[in-house]
mmCIF file of C-alpha atoms in Angstrom:
data_model
loop_
_atom_site.group_PDB
_atom_site.id
_atom_site.type_symbol
_atom_site.label_atom_id
_atom_site.label_comp_id
_atom_site.label_asym_id
_atom_site.label_seq_id
_atom_site.Cartn_x
_atom_site.Cartn_y
_atom_site.Cartn_z
ATOM 1 C CA UNK A 1 0.000 0.000 0.000
ATOM 2 C CA UNK A 2 2.861 2.359 0.785
ATOM 3 C CA UNK A 3 4.313 1.733 -2.690
ATOM 4 C CA UNK A 4 0.951 2.487 -4.317
ATOM 5 C CA UNK A 5 0.552 5.714 -2.316
ATOM 6 C CA UNK A 6 4.058 6.819 -3.255
ATOM 7 C CA UNK A 7 3.409 5.972 -6.913
ATOM 8 C CA UNK A 8 0.162 7.959 -6.879
ATOM 9 C CA UNK A 9 1.865 10.991 -5.335
ATOM 10 C CA UNK A 10 4.687 10.842 -7.877
ATOM 11 C CA UNK A 11 2.166 10.470 -10.718
ATOM 12 C CA UNK A 12 0.186 13.529 -9.561
ATOM 13 C CA UNK A 13 3.389 15.577 -9.386
ATOM 14 C CA UNK A 14 4.286 14.422 -12.883
ATOM 15 C CA UNK A 15 0.893 15.454 -14.261
ATOM 16 C CA UNK A 16 1.174 18.854 -12.558
ATOM 17 C CA UNK A 17 4.602 19.434 -14.068
ATOM 18 C CA UNK A 18 3.375 18.486 -17.546
ATOM 19 C CA UNK A 19 0.388 20.816 -17.210
ATOM 20 C CA UNK A 20 2.639 23.713 -16.203
ATOM 21 C CA UNK A 21 4.910 23.003 -19.176
ATOM 22 C CA UNK A 22 1.931 23.015 -21.536
ATOM 23 C CA UNK A 23 0.867 26.413 -20.179
ATOM 24 C CA UNK A 24 4.361 27.859 -20.620
ATOM 25 C CA UNK A 25 4.721 26.538 -24.187
ATOM 26 C CA UNK A 26 1.245 27.730 -25.128
ATOM 27 C CA UNK A 27 1.946 31.138 -23.598
ATOM 28 C CA UNK A 28 4.933 31.592 -25.906
ATOM 29 C CA UNK A 29 2.788 31.102 -29.012
ATOM 30 C CA UNK A 30 -0.269 33.031 -27.826
ATOM 31 C CA UNK A 31 -0.139 36.807 -27.370
ATOM 32 C CA UNK A 32 -1.934 37.705 -24.146
ATOM 33 C CA UNK A 33 -3.433 41.074 -23.309
ATOM 34 C CA UNK A 34 -1.141 43.031 -20.952
ATOM 35 C CA UNK A 35 -2.572 45.202 -18.192
ATOM 36 C CA UNK A 36 -0.155 47.618 -16.508
ATOM 37 C CA UNK A 37 -0.984 48.272 -12.839
ATOM 38 C CA UNK A 38 0.876 51.188 -11.251
ATOM 39 C CA UNK A 39 0.840 51.930 -7.526
ATOM 40 C CA UNK A 40 0.033 55.552 -6.674
ATOM 41 C CA UNK A 41 1.372 57.661 -3.810
ATOM 42 C CA UNK A 42 -1.933 57.375 -1.897
ATOM 43 C CA UNK A 43 -1.921 53.568 -2.001
ATOM 44 C CA UNK A 44 -4.403 53.240 -4.874
ATOM 45 C CA UNK A 45 -3.647 51.551 -8.203
ATOM 46 C CA UNK A 46 -4.130 52.750 -11.776
ATOM 47 C CA UNK A 47 -4.755 50.156 -14.504
ATOM 48 C CA UNK A 48 -4.191 50.736 -18.207
ATOM 49 C CA UNK A 49 -3.948 48.464 -21.225
ATOM 50 C CA UNK A 50 -0.455 48.256 -22.713
ATOM 51 C CA UNK A 51 -1.887 48.005 -26.257
ATOM 52 C CA UNK A 52 -5.583 48.973 -26.401
ATOM 53 C CA UNK A 53 -7.601 47.237 -29.129
ATOM 54 C CA UNK A 54 -11.034 47.800 -30.619
ATOM 55 C CA UNK A 55 -13.717 47.045 -28.073
ATOM 56 C CA UNK A 56 -11.323 47.220 -25.096
ATOM 57 C CA UNK A 57 -11.301 50.094 -22.573
ATOM 58 C CA UNK A 58 -8.771 52.757 -23.536
ATOM 59 C CA UNK A 59 -9.248 55.038 -20.523
ATOM 60 C CA UNK A 60 -7.206 54.134 -17.403
ATOM 61 C CA UNK A 61 -9.117 53.239 -14.256
ATOM 62 C CA UNK A 62 -8.038 53.802 -10.633
ATOM 63 C CA UNK A 63 -9.157 51.810 -7.598
ATOM 64 C CA UNK A 64 -8.077 50.788 -4.116
ATOM 65 C CA UNK A 65 -7.890 47.272 -2.678
ATOM 66 C CA UNK A 66 -10.531 46.350 -0.101
ATOM 67 C CA UNK A 67 -10.370 42.714 1.042
ATOM 68 C CA UNK A 68 -8.535 41.801 -2.194
ATOM 69 C CA UNK A 69 -11.292 43.349 -4.343
ATOM 70 C CA UNK A 70 -11.154 46.610 -6.350
ATOM 71 C CA UNK A 71 -13.169 49.520 -4.951
ATOM 72 C CA UNK A 72 -15.050 51.020 -6.664
ATOM 73 C CA UNK A 73 -15.983 47.854 -8.616
ATOM 74 C CA UNK A 74 -14.659 47.552 -12.151
ATOM 75 C CA UNK A 75 -16.892 47.997 -15.163
ATOM 76 C CA UNK A 76 -17.838 45.026 -17.328
ATOM 77 C CA UNK A 77 -15.337 46.116 -20.015
ATOM 78 C CA UNK A 78 -12.478 46.241 -17.515
ATOM 79 C CA UNK A 79 -13.418 42.853 -15.994
ATOM 80 C CA UNK A 80 -13.302 41.395 -19.494
ATOM 81 C CA UNK A 81 -9.931 43.085 -20.080
ATOM 82 C CA UNK A 82 -8.433 41.556 -16.941
ATOM 83 C CA UNK A 83 -9.790 38.068 -17.682
ATOM 84 C CA UNK A 84 -7.007 35.932 -19.219
ATOM 85 C CA UNK A 85 -4.540 38.819 -19.263
ATOM 86 C CA UNK A 86 -1.032 39.271 -17.937
ATOM 87 C CA UNK A 87 -0.946 41.816 -15.103
ATOM 88 C CA UNK A 88 2.312 43.742 -14.716
ATOM 89 C CA UNK A 89 2.415 45.508 -11.331
ATOM 90 C CA UNK A 90 4.896 48.312 -10.711
ATOM 91 C CA UNK A 91 5.337 49.159 -7.014
ATOM 92 C CA UNK A 92 6.528 52.466 -5.617
ATOM 93 C CA UNK A 93 9.807 52.661 -3.718
ATOM 94 C CA UNK A 94 8.130 53.570 -0.398
ATOM 95 C CA UNK A 95 8.011 49.973 0.893
ATOM 96 C CA UNK A 96 10.919 48.598 -1.143
ATOM 97 C CA UNK A 97 14.483 47.998 0.059
ATOM 98 C CA UNK A 98 17.141 48.491 -2.650
ATOM 99 C CA UNK A 99 20.821 47.636 -2.469
ATOM 100 C CA UNK A 100 23.805 47.291 -4.783
ATOM 101 C CA UNK A 101 25.505 43.974 -3.972
ATOM 102 C CA UNK A 102 29.169 43.240 -4.674
ATOM 103 C CA UNK A 103 30.493 39.722 -5.374
ATOM 104 C CA UNK A 104 33.536 38.101 -6.990
ATOM 105 C CA UNK A 105 32.926 37.495 -10.681
ATOM 106 C CA UNK A 106 33.394 33.741 -10.153
ATOM 107 C CA UNK A 107 30.293 33.740 -7.917
ATOM 108 C CA UNK A 108 27.957 34.226 -10.891
ATOM 109 C CA UNK A 109 26.840 30.575 -10.796
ATOM 110 C CA UNK A 110 25.986 30.723 -7.075
ATOM 111 C CA UNK A 111 24.049 34.012 -6.935
ATOM 112 C CA UNK A 112 20.698 32.509 -5.959
ATOM 113 C CA UNK A 113 22.033 30.729 -2.884
ATOM 114 C CA UNK A 114 24.403 33.523 -1.854
ATOM 115 C CA UNK A 115 21.742 36.261 -2.124
ATOM 116 C CA UNK A 116 19.025 34.150 -0.474
ATOM 117 C CA UNK A 117 21.332 33.489 2.495
ATOM 118 C CA UNK A 118 21.762 37.250 3.044
ATOM 119 C CA UNK A 119 18.120 38.395 2.720
ATOM 120 C CA UNK A 120 17.603 38.608 6.505
ATOM 121 C CA UNK A 121 20.749 40.768 6.749
ATOM 122 C CA UNK A 122 19.953 43.011 3.784
ATOM 123 C CA UNK A 123 16.238 43.561 4.577
ATOM 124 C CA UNK A 124 13.957 43.759 7.626
ATOM 125 C CA UNK A 125 12.406 40.415 6.617
ATOM 126 C CA UNK A 126 13.480 36.789 6.456
ATOM 127 C CA UNK A 127 13.741 34.978 3.124
ATOM 128 C CA UNK A 128 10.349 33.328 3.796
ATOM 129 C CA UNK A 129 8.631 36.668 4.518
ATOM 130 C CA UNK A 130 10.173 38.641 1.642
ATOM 131 C CA UNK A 131 9.660 38.842 -2.119
ATOM 132 C CA UNK A 132 12.929 39.812 -3.775
ATOM 133 C CA UNK A 133 14.818 39.847 -7.045
ATOM 134 C CA UNK A 134 17.938 41.201 -8.704
ATOM 135 C CA UNK A 135 19.056 42.514 -12.042
ATOM 136 C CA UNK A 136 21.723 41.303 -14.439
ATOM 137 C CA UNK A 137 25.273 41.285 -12.997
ATOM 138 C CA UNK A 138 27.445 44.171 -14.171
ATOM 139 C CA UNK A 139 31.238 43.651 -14.253
ATOM 140 C CA UNK A 140 33.430 46.141 -12.395
ATOM 141 C CA UNK A 141 37.136 46.479 -11.690
ATOM 142 C CA UNK A 142 39.259 43.954 -9.766
ATOM 143 C CA UNK A 143 37.365 40.993 -11.251
ATOM 144 C CA UNK A 144 34.156 41.841 -9.324
ATOM 145 C CA UNK A 145 30.481 42.144 -10.273
ATOM 146 C CA UNK A 146 27.727 44.417 -8.944
ATOM 147 C CA UNK A 147 24.031 43.513 -8.806
ATOM 148 C CA UNK A 148 20.945 45.688 -8.281
ATOM 149 C CA UNK A 149 18.877 44.027 -5.527
ATOM 150 C CA UNK A 150 15.317 44.962 -4.457
ATOM 151 C CA UNK A 151 12.936 43.386 -1.947
ATOM 152 C CA UNK A 152 9.597 44.007 -0.274
ATOM 153 C CA UNK A 153 7.383 42.225 2.227
ATOM 154 C CA UNK A 154 5.351 39.217 1.082
ATOM 155 C CA UNK A 155 2.380 40.813 2.873
ATOM 156 C CA UNK A 156 2.627 43.669 0.339
ATOM 157 C CA UNK A 157 2.553 41.345 -2.693
ATOM 158 C CA UNK A 158 0.099 38.622 -1.581
ATOM 159 C CA UNK A 159 -3.033 40.849 -1.917
ATOM 160 C CA UNK A 160 -2.010 41.660 -5.485
ATOM 161 C CA UNK A 161 -1.721 37.966 -6.335
ATOM 162 C CA UNK A 162 -5.141 37.291 -4.819
ATOM 163 C CA UNK A 163 -6.570 40.230 -6.805
ATOM 164 C CA UNK A 164 -5.139 38.791 -10.030
ATOM 165 C CA UNK A 165 -6.703 35.403 -9.256
ATOM 166 C CA UNK A 166 -10.057 37.033 -8.458
ATOM 167 C CA UNK A 167 -10.007 38.883 -11.800
ATOM 168 C CA UNK A 168 -9.154 35.693 -13.745
ATOM 169 C CA UNK A 169 -5.712 36.790 -14.924
ATOM 170 C CA UNK A 170 -3.454 34.201 -16.554
ATOM 171 C CA UNK A 171 -0.238 35.491 -14.962
ATOM 172 C CA UNK A 172 1.060 38.289 -12.763
ATOM 173 C CA UNK A 173 4.460 39.970 -12.561
ATOM 174 C CA UNK A 174 5.553 42.365 -9.817
ATOM 175 C CA UNK A 175 8.483 44.754 -10.205
ATOM 176 C CA UNK A 176 9.946 47.515 -8.066
ATOM 177 C CA UNK A 177 12.482 50.286 -8.609
ATOM 178 C CA UNK A 178 16.062 49.437 -7.736
ATOM 179 C CA UNK A 179 19.337 51.310 -7.589
ATOM 180 C CA UNK A 180 21.430 50.403 -10.605
ATOM 181 C CA UNK A 181 25.188 49.873 -10.529
ATOM 182 C CA UNK A 182 25.714 53.331 -12.054
ATOM 183 C CA UNK A 183 23.330 54.986 -9.570
ATOM 184 C CA UNK A 184 20.459 55.155 -12.067
ATOM 185 C CA UNK A 185 17.022 53.729 -11.214
ATOM 186 C CA UNK A 186 15.968 50.506 -12.918
ATOM 187 C CA UNK A 187 12.994 48.143 -12.596
ATOM 188 C CA UNK A 188 13.805 44.842 -10.828
ATOM 189 C CA UNK A 189 11.409 41.907 -11.222
ATOM 190 C CA UNK A 190 10.434 40.553 -7.792
ATOM 191 C CA UNK A 191 7.914 37.924 -8.915
ATOM 192 C CA UNK A 192 6.627 36.408 -12.166
ATOM 193 C CA UNK A 193 3.979 33.728 -11.649
ATOM 194 C CA UNK A 194 1.507 31.816 -13.831
ATOM 195 C CA UNK A 195 -1.948 31.631 -12.245
ATOM 196 C CA UNK A 196 -3.685 29.199 -14.557
ATOM 197 C CA UNK A 197 -3.266 25.450 -14.298
ATOM 198 C CA UNK A 198 -4.554 22.534 -16.304
ATOM 199 C CA UNK A 199 -8.150 23.834 -16.407
ATOM 200 C CA UNK A 200 -7.264 27.195 -17.977
ATOM 201 C CA UNK A 201 -9.206 27.937 -21.176
ATOM 202 C CA UNK A 202 -6.295 29.640 -22.940
ATOM 203 C CA UNK A 203 -4.911 26.433 -24.460
ATOM 204 C CA UNK A 204 -7.104 24.334 -26.792
ATOM 205 C CA UNK A 205 -8.645 21.400 -24.971
ATOM 206 C CA UNK A 206 -7.580 18.763 -27.514
ATOM 207 C CA UNK A 207 -3.950 19.892 -27.296
ATOM 208 C CA UNK A 208 -4.011 19.573 -23.502
ATOM 209 C CA UNK A 209 -5.665 16.138 -23.568
ATOM 210 C CA UNK A 210 -3.201 14.834 -26.172
ATOM 211 C CA UNK A 211 -0.082 16.099 -24.392
ATOM 212 C CA UNK A 212 -1.238 15.056 -20.926
ATOM 213 C CA UNK A 213 -2.237 11.588 -22.183
ATOM 214 C CA UNK A 214 1.186 11.131 -23.740
ATOM 215 C CA UNK A 215 2.841 12.274 -20.516
ATOM 216 C CA UNK A 216 0.636 9.897 -18.495
ATOM 217 C CA UNK A 217 1.654 6.931 -20.658
ATOM 218 C CA UNK A 218 5.304 7.885 -20.313
ATOM 219 C CA UNK A 219 4.876 8.240 -16.540
ATOM 220 C CA UNK A 220 3.337 4.754 -16.240
ATOM 221 C CA UNK A 221 6.204 3.244 -18.228
ATOM 222 C CA UNK A 222 8.750 5.097 -16.137
ATOM 223 C CA UNK A 223 7.077 3.990 -12.887
ATOM 224 C CA UNK A 224 7.134 0.345 -13.966
ATOM 225 C CA UNK A 225 10.783 0.651 -14.915
ATOM 226 C CA UNK A 226 11.686 2.366 -11.612
ATOM 227 C CA UNK A 227 9.883 -0.041 -9.301
ATOM 228 C CA UNK A 228 10.747 -3.243 -11.160
ATOM 229 C CA UNK A 229 14.362 -2.133 -11.472
ATOM 230 C CA UNK A 230 14.416 -1.099 -7.811
ATOM 231 C CA UNK A 231 12.991 -4.462 -6.714
ATOM 232 C CA UNK A 232 15.585 -6.396 -8.710
ATOM 233 C CA UNK A 233 18.388 -4.201 -7.370
ATOM 234 C CA UNK A 234 17.149 -4.689 -3.802
ATOM 235 C CA UNK A 235 17.109 -8.442 -4.266
ATOM 236 C CA UNK A 236 20.631 -8.359 -5.689
ATOM 237 C CA UNK A 237 21.949 -6.260 -2.801
ATOM 238 C CA UNK A 238 20.329 -8.588 -0.254
ATOM 239 C CA UNK A 239 21.927 -11.604 -1.905
ATOM 240 C CA UNK A 240 25.360 -9.962 -1.979
ATOM 241 C CA UNK A 241 24.977 -9.018 1.702
ATOM 242 C CA UNK A 242 24.217 -12.607 2.672
ATOM 243 C CA UNK A 243 27.174 -13.864 0.625
ATOM 244 C CA UNK A 244 29.467 -11.372 2.401
ATOM 245 C CA UNK A 245 28.177 -12.491 5.798
ATOM 246 C CA UNK A 246 28.737 -16.139 4.906
ATOM 247 C CA UNK A 247 32.301 -15.465 3.734
ATOM 248 C CA UNK A 248 33.067 -13.578 6.936
ATOM 249 C CA UNK A 249 31.768 -16.501 9.003
ATOM 250 C CA UNK A 250 33.884 -18.962 7.026
ATOM 251 C CA UNK A 251 37.018 -16.832 7.532
ATOM 252 C CA UNK A 252 36.453 -16.713 11.276
ATOM 253 C CA UNK A 253 35.940 -20.467 11.411
ATOM 254 C CA UNK A 254 39.067 -21.106 9.346
ATOM 255 C CA UNK A 255 41.330 -18.819 11.351
ATOM 256 C CA UNK A 256 39.827 -19.625 14.727
ATOM 257 C CA UNK A 257 39.899 -15.912 15.473
ATOM 258 C CA UNK A 258 36.690 -14.722 17.078
ATOM 259 C CA UNK A 259 38.230 -11.653 18.709
ATOM 260 C CA UNK A 260 37.452 -8.048 17.758
ATOM 261 C CA UNK A 261 40.634 -7.590 15.687
ATOM 262 C CA UNK A 262 38.744 -8.061 12.444
ATOM 263 C CA UNK A 263 36.131 -5.502 13.443
ATOM 264 C CA UNK A 264 38.835 -3.036 14.423
ATOM 265 C CA UNK A 265 40.594 -3.492 11.088
ATOM 266 C CA UNK A 266 37.342 -2.958 9.209
ATOM 267 C CA UNK A 267 36.569 0.166 11.237
ATOM 268 C CA UNK A 268 40.052 1.516 10.533
ATOM 269 C CA UNK A 269 39.575 1.031 6.771
ATOM 270 C CA UNK A 270 36.089 2.581 6.594
ATOM 271 C CA UNK A 271 36.339 5.410 9.136
ATOM 272 C CA UNK A 272 37.848 8.738 8.018
ATOM 273 C CA UNK A 273 41.142 9.489 9.772
ATOM 274 C CA UNK A 274 41.382 13.088 10.986
ATOM 275 C CA UNK A 275 45.095 13.210 10.192
ATOM 276 C CA UNK A 276 44.565 11.870 6.673
ATOM 277 C CA UNK A 277 41.647 14.255 6.068
ATOM 278 C CA UNK A 278 43.817 17.174 7.190
ATOM 279 C CA UNK A 279 46.625 16.022 4.891
ATOM 280 C CA UNK A 280 44.213 15.592 1.954
ATOM 281 C CA UNK A 281 42.621 19.009 2.349
ATOM 282 C CA UNK A 282 46.040 20.681 2.696
ATOM 283 C CA UNK A 283 47.014 19.176 -0.658
ATOM 284 C CA UNK A 284 43.812 20.401 -2.315
ATOM 285 C CA UNK A 285 43.739 24.003 -1.111
ATOM 286 C CA UNK A 286 46.041 26.538 -2.850
ATOM 287 C CA UNK A 287 48.894 28.317 -1.075
ATOM 288 C CA UNK A 288 46.883 31.571 -0.884
ATOM 289 C CA UNK A 289 44.201 29.879 1.243
ATOM 290 C CA UNK A 290 44.347 29.747 5.063
ATOM 291 C CA UNK A 291 42.080 27.490 7.128
ATOM 292 C CA UNK A 292 41.160 28.856 10.557
ATOM 293 C CA UNK A 293 38.576 26.203 11.521
ATOM 294 C CA UNK A 294 38.305 22.530 10.539
ATOM 295 C CA UNK A 295 35.477 20.300 11.757
ATOM 296 C CA UNK A 296 34.982 16.580 10.987
ATOM 297 C CA UNK A 297 31.560 15.160 11.809
ATOM 298 C CA UNK A 298 30.921 11.615 10.623
ATOM 299 C CA UNK A 299 31.661 11.516 6.910
ATOM 300 C CA UNK A 300 31.526 15.297 6.432
ATOM 301 C CA UNK A 301 34.274 17.912 6.786
ATOM 302 C CA UNK A 302 33.725 21.662 7.174
ATOM 303 C CA UNK A 303 36.442 24.263 6.640
ATOM 304 C CA UNK A 304 36.401 27.986 7.404
ATOM 305 C CA UNK A 305 39.161 30.390 6.453
ATOM 306 C CA UNK A 306 40.444 33.126 4.161
ATOM 307 C CA UNK A 307 41.171 32.894 0.418
ATOM 308 C CA UNK A 308 41.596 35.052 -2.662
ATOM 309 C CA UNK A 309 39.134 33.063 -4.823
ATOM 310 C CA UNK A 310 36.337 31.349 -2.846
ATOM 311 C CA UNK A 311 34.307 29.858 -5.785
ATOM 312 C CA UNK A 312 37.386 27.984 -7.081
ATOM 313 C CA UNK A 313 37.571 25.968 -3.834
ATOM 314 C CA UNK A 314 34.429 24.044 -4.801
ATOM 315 C CA UNK A 315 36.022 22.931 -8.079
ATOM 316 C CA UNK A 316 39.295 21.926 -6.371
ATOM 317 C CA UNK A 317 37.490 19.844 -3.717
ATOM 318 C CA UNK A 318 35.327 18.121 -6.358
ATOM 319 C CA UNK A 319 38.439 17.162 -8.340
ATOM 320 C CA UNK A 320 39.970 15.435 -5.310
ATOM 321 C CA UNK A 321 39.198 11.694 -4.957
ATOM 322 C CA UNK A 322 38.971 12.127 -1.170
ATOM 323 C CA UNK A 323 36.007 14.575 -1.280
ATOM 324 C CA UNK A 324 32.581 14.723 -2.961
ATOM 325 C CA UNK A 325 29.556 17.031 -2.976
ATOM 326 C CA UNK A 326 31.461 20.167 -2.052
ATOM 327 C CA UNK A 327 29.323 23.255 -1.371
ATOM 328 C CA UNK A 328 29.153 26.513 0.604
ATOM 329 C CA UNK A 329 27.297 26.144 3.919
ATOM 330 C CA UNK A 330 27.419 29.892 4.686
ATOM 331 C CA UNK A 331 27.796 33.083 2.607
ATOM 332 C CA UNK A 332 31.215 34.219 1.422
ATOM 333 C CA UNK A 333 32.017 37.626 2.907
ATOM 334 C CA UNK A 334 34.726 40.256 2.709
ATOM 335 C CA UNK A 335 35.355 42.774 5.496
ATOM 336 C CA UNK A 336 36.279 46.353 4.689
ATOM 337 C CA UNK A 337 39.769 45.973 6.193
ATOM 338 C CA UNK A 338 40.504 42.578 4.635
ATOM 339 C CA UNK A 339 41.853 41.876 1.159
ATOM 340 C CA UNK A 340 40.826 38.202 1.163
ATOM 341 C CA UNK A 341 37.382 36.546 1.258
ATOM 342 C CA UNK A 342 36.118 34.580 4.253
ATOM 343 C CA UNK A 343 34.750 31.229 3.027
ATOM 344 C CA UNK A 344 32.686 28.442 4.604
ATOM 345 C CA UNK A 345 32.817 25.173 2.627
ATOM 346 C CA UNK A 346 31.848 21.600 3.397
ATOM 347 C CA UNK A 347 32.256 18.285 1.563
ATOM 348 C CA UNK A 348 31.600 14.587 2.033
ATOM 349 C CA UNK A 349 34.633 12.442 2.833
ATOM 350 C CA UNK A 350 35.302 9.316 0.803
ATOM 351 C CA UNK A 351 35.448 6.767 3.610
ATOM 352 C CA UNK A 352 38.228 4.579 2.203
ATOM 353 C CA UNK A 353 41.740 4.671 3.695
ATOM 354 C CA UNK A 354 43.400 1.424 2.775
ATOM 355 C CA UNK A 355 42.767 -2.019 1.308
ATOM 356 C CA UNK A 356 41.047 -4.783 3.197
ATOM 357 C CA UNK A 357 42.782 -7.998 4.161
#
């Protein structure tokens, strides 16, 4: 029963992913009406069509939000304009925090994790309570990059998302002004979300049914392959385990040695040695890197120190046969009076330190 429940959950997730993909692909080939929604200084919003067409309202309309509904109520023409449209909200800077962030240029592949880890330090909110985004990195001197970062409270954005759902919009995007690298103001996208799922009328029904049916057939085949293959692999591993136990018993009987020496030897071969880990990590790290803290917990090692090029440490650790799955477990920082970067990296230790007897 547990296997069936897990298979059902996986199948539902698969169908949801396929439906989202269909919506994205269809959205690229279908031109949706765009409604621009600008926040005013008094807290109201003004809506206008980006490209008015015949039969659509051409005069902007202003309203305030009252329990996620526009007040005064929208006319029938404006309700029809919002239905199935893409709403592009532009917030004022009053409730937005803007920063210019500075990183090493090698950190371009890790921006999401590095920025997310610093949201609670850069803003009054935690990462879970904030809606934030950043612009394209701009190269500067000394092999560095600067990024325009903006954030606001999720409580500020959630009513706008609920309004878009109430009006039947297909998608909503929220942007806010940010301070550019050259000091100029630029719009930073904080959120871009599709609001219509599998039941949305924007995509022809036959296309949805055909694609989802194909995905369902592929999912069933994949499930059968996964579970049958997993069952056979489990049986093989169980058989190998029993063979290993039998061989160990035969060796003990043949040698007449029932003491704990064999267990100690096995533990020595499979347990990471602190001295050997220290020697291995000293070989991996470059001469310009200094480790101030080294912690070994189980099969994981954590190192903290100073270096000139923090992102390159991940690549060096991954290339070593003694370490795998290297990553940053805390943000890389640089103090104003320091020329090097303070890094926090961790990696799994390959638990093999000799050949068995």
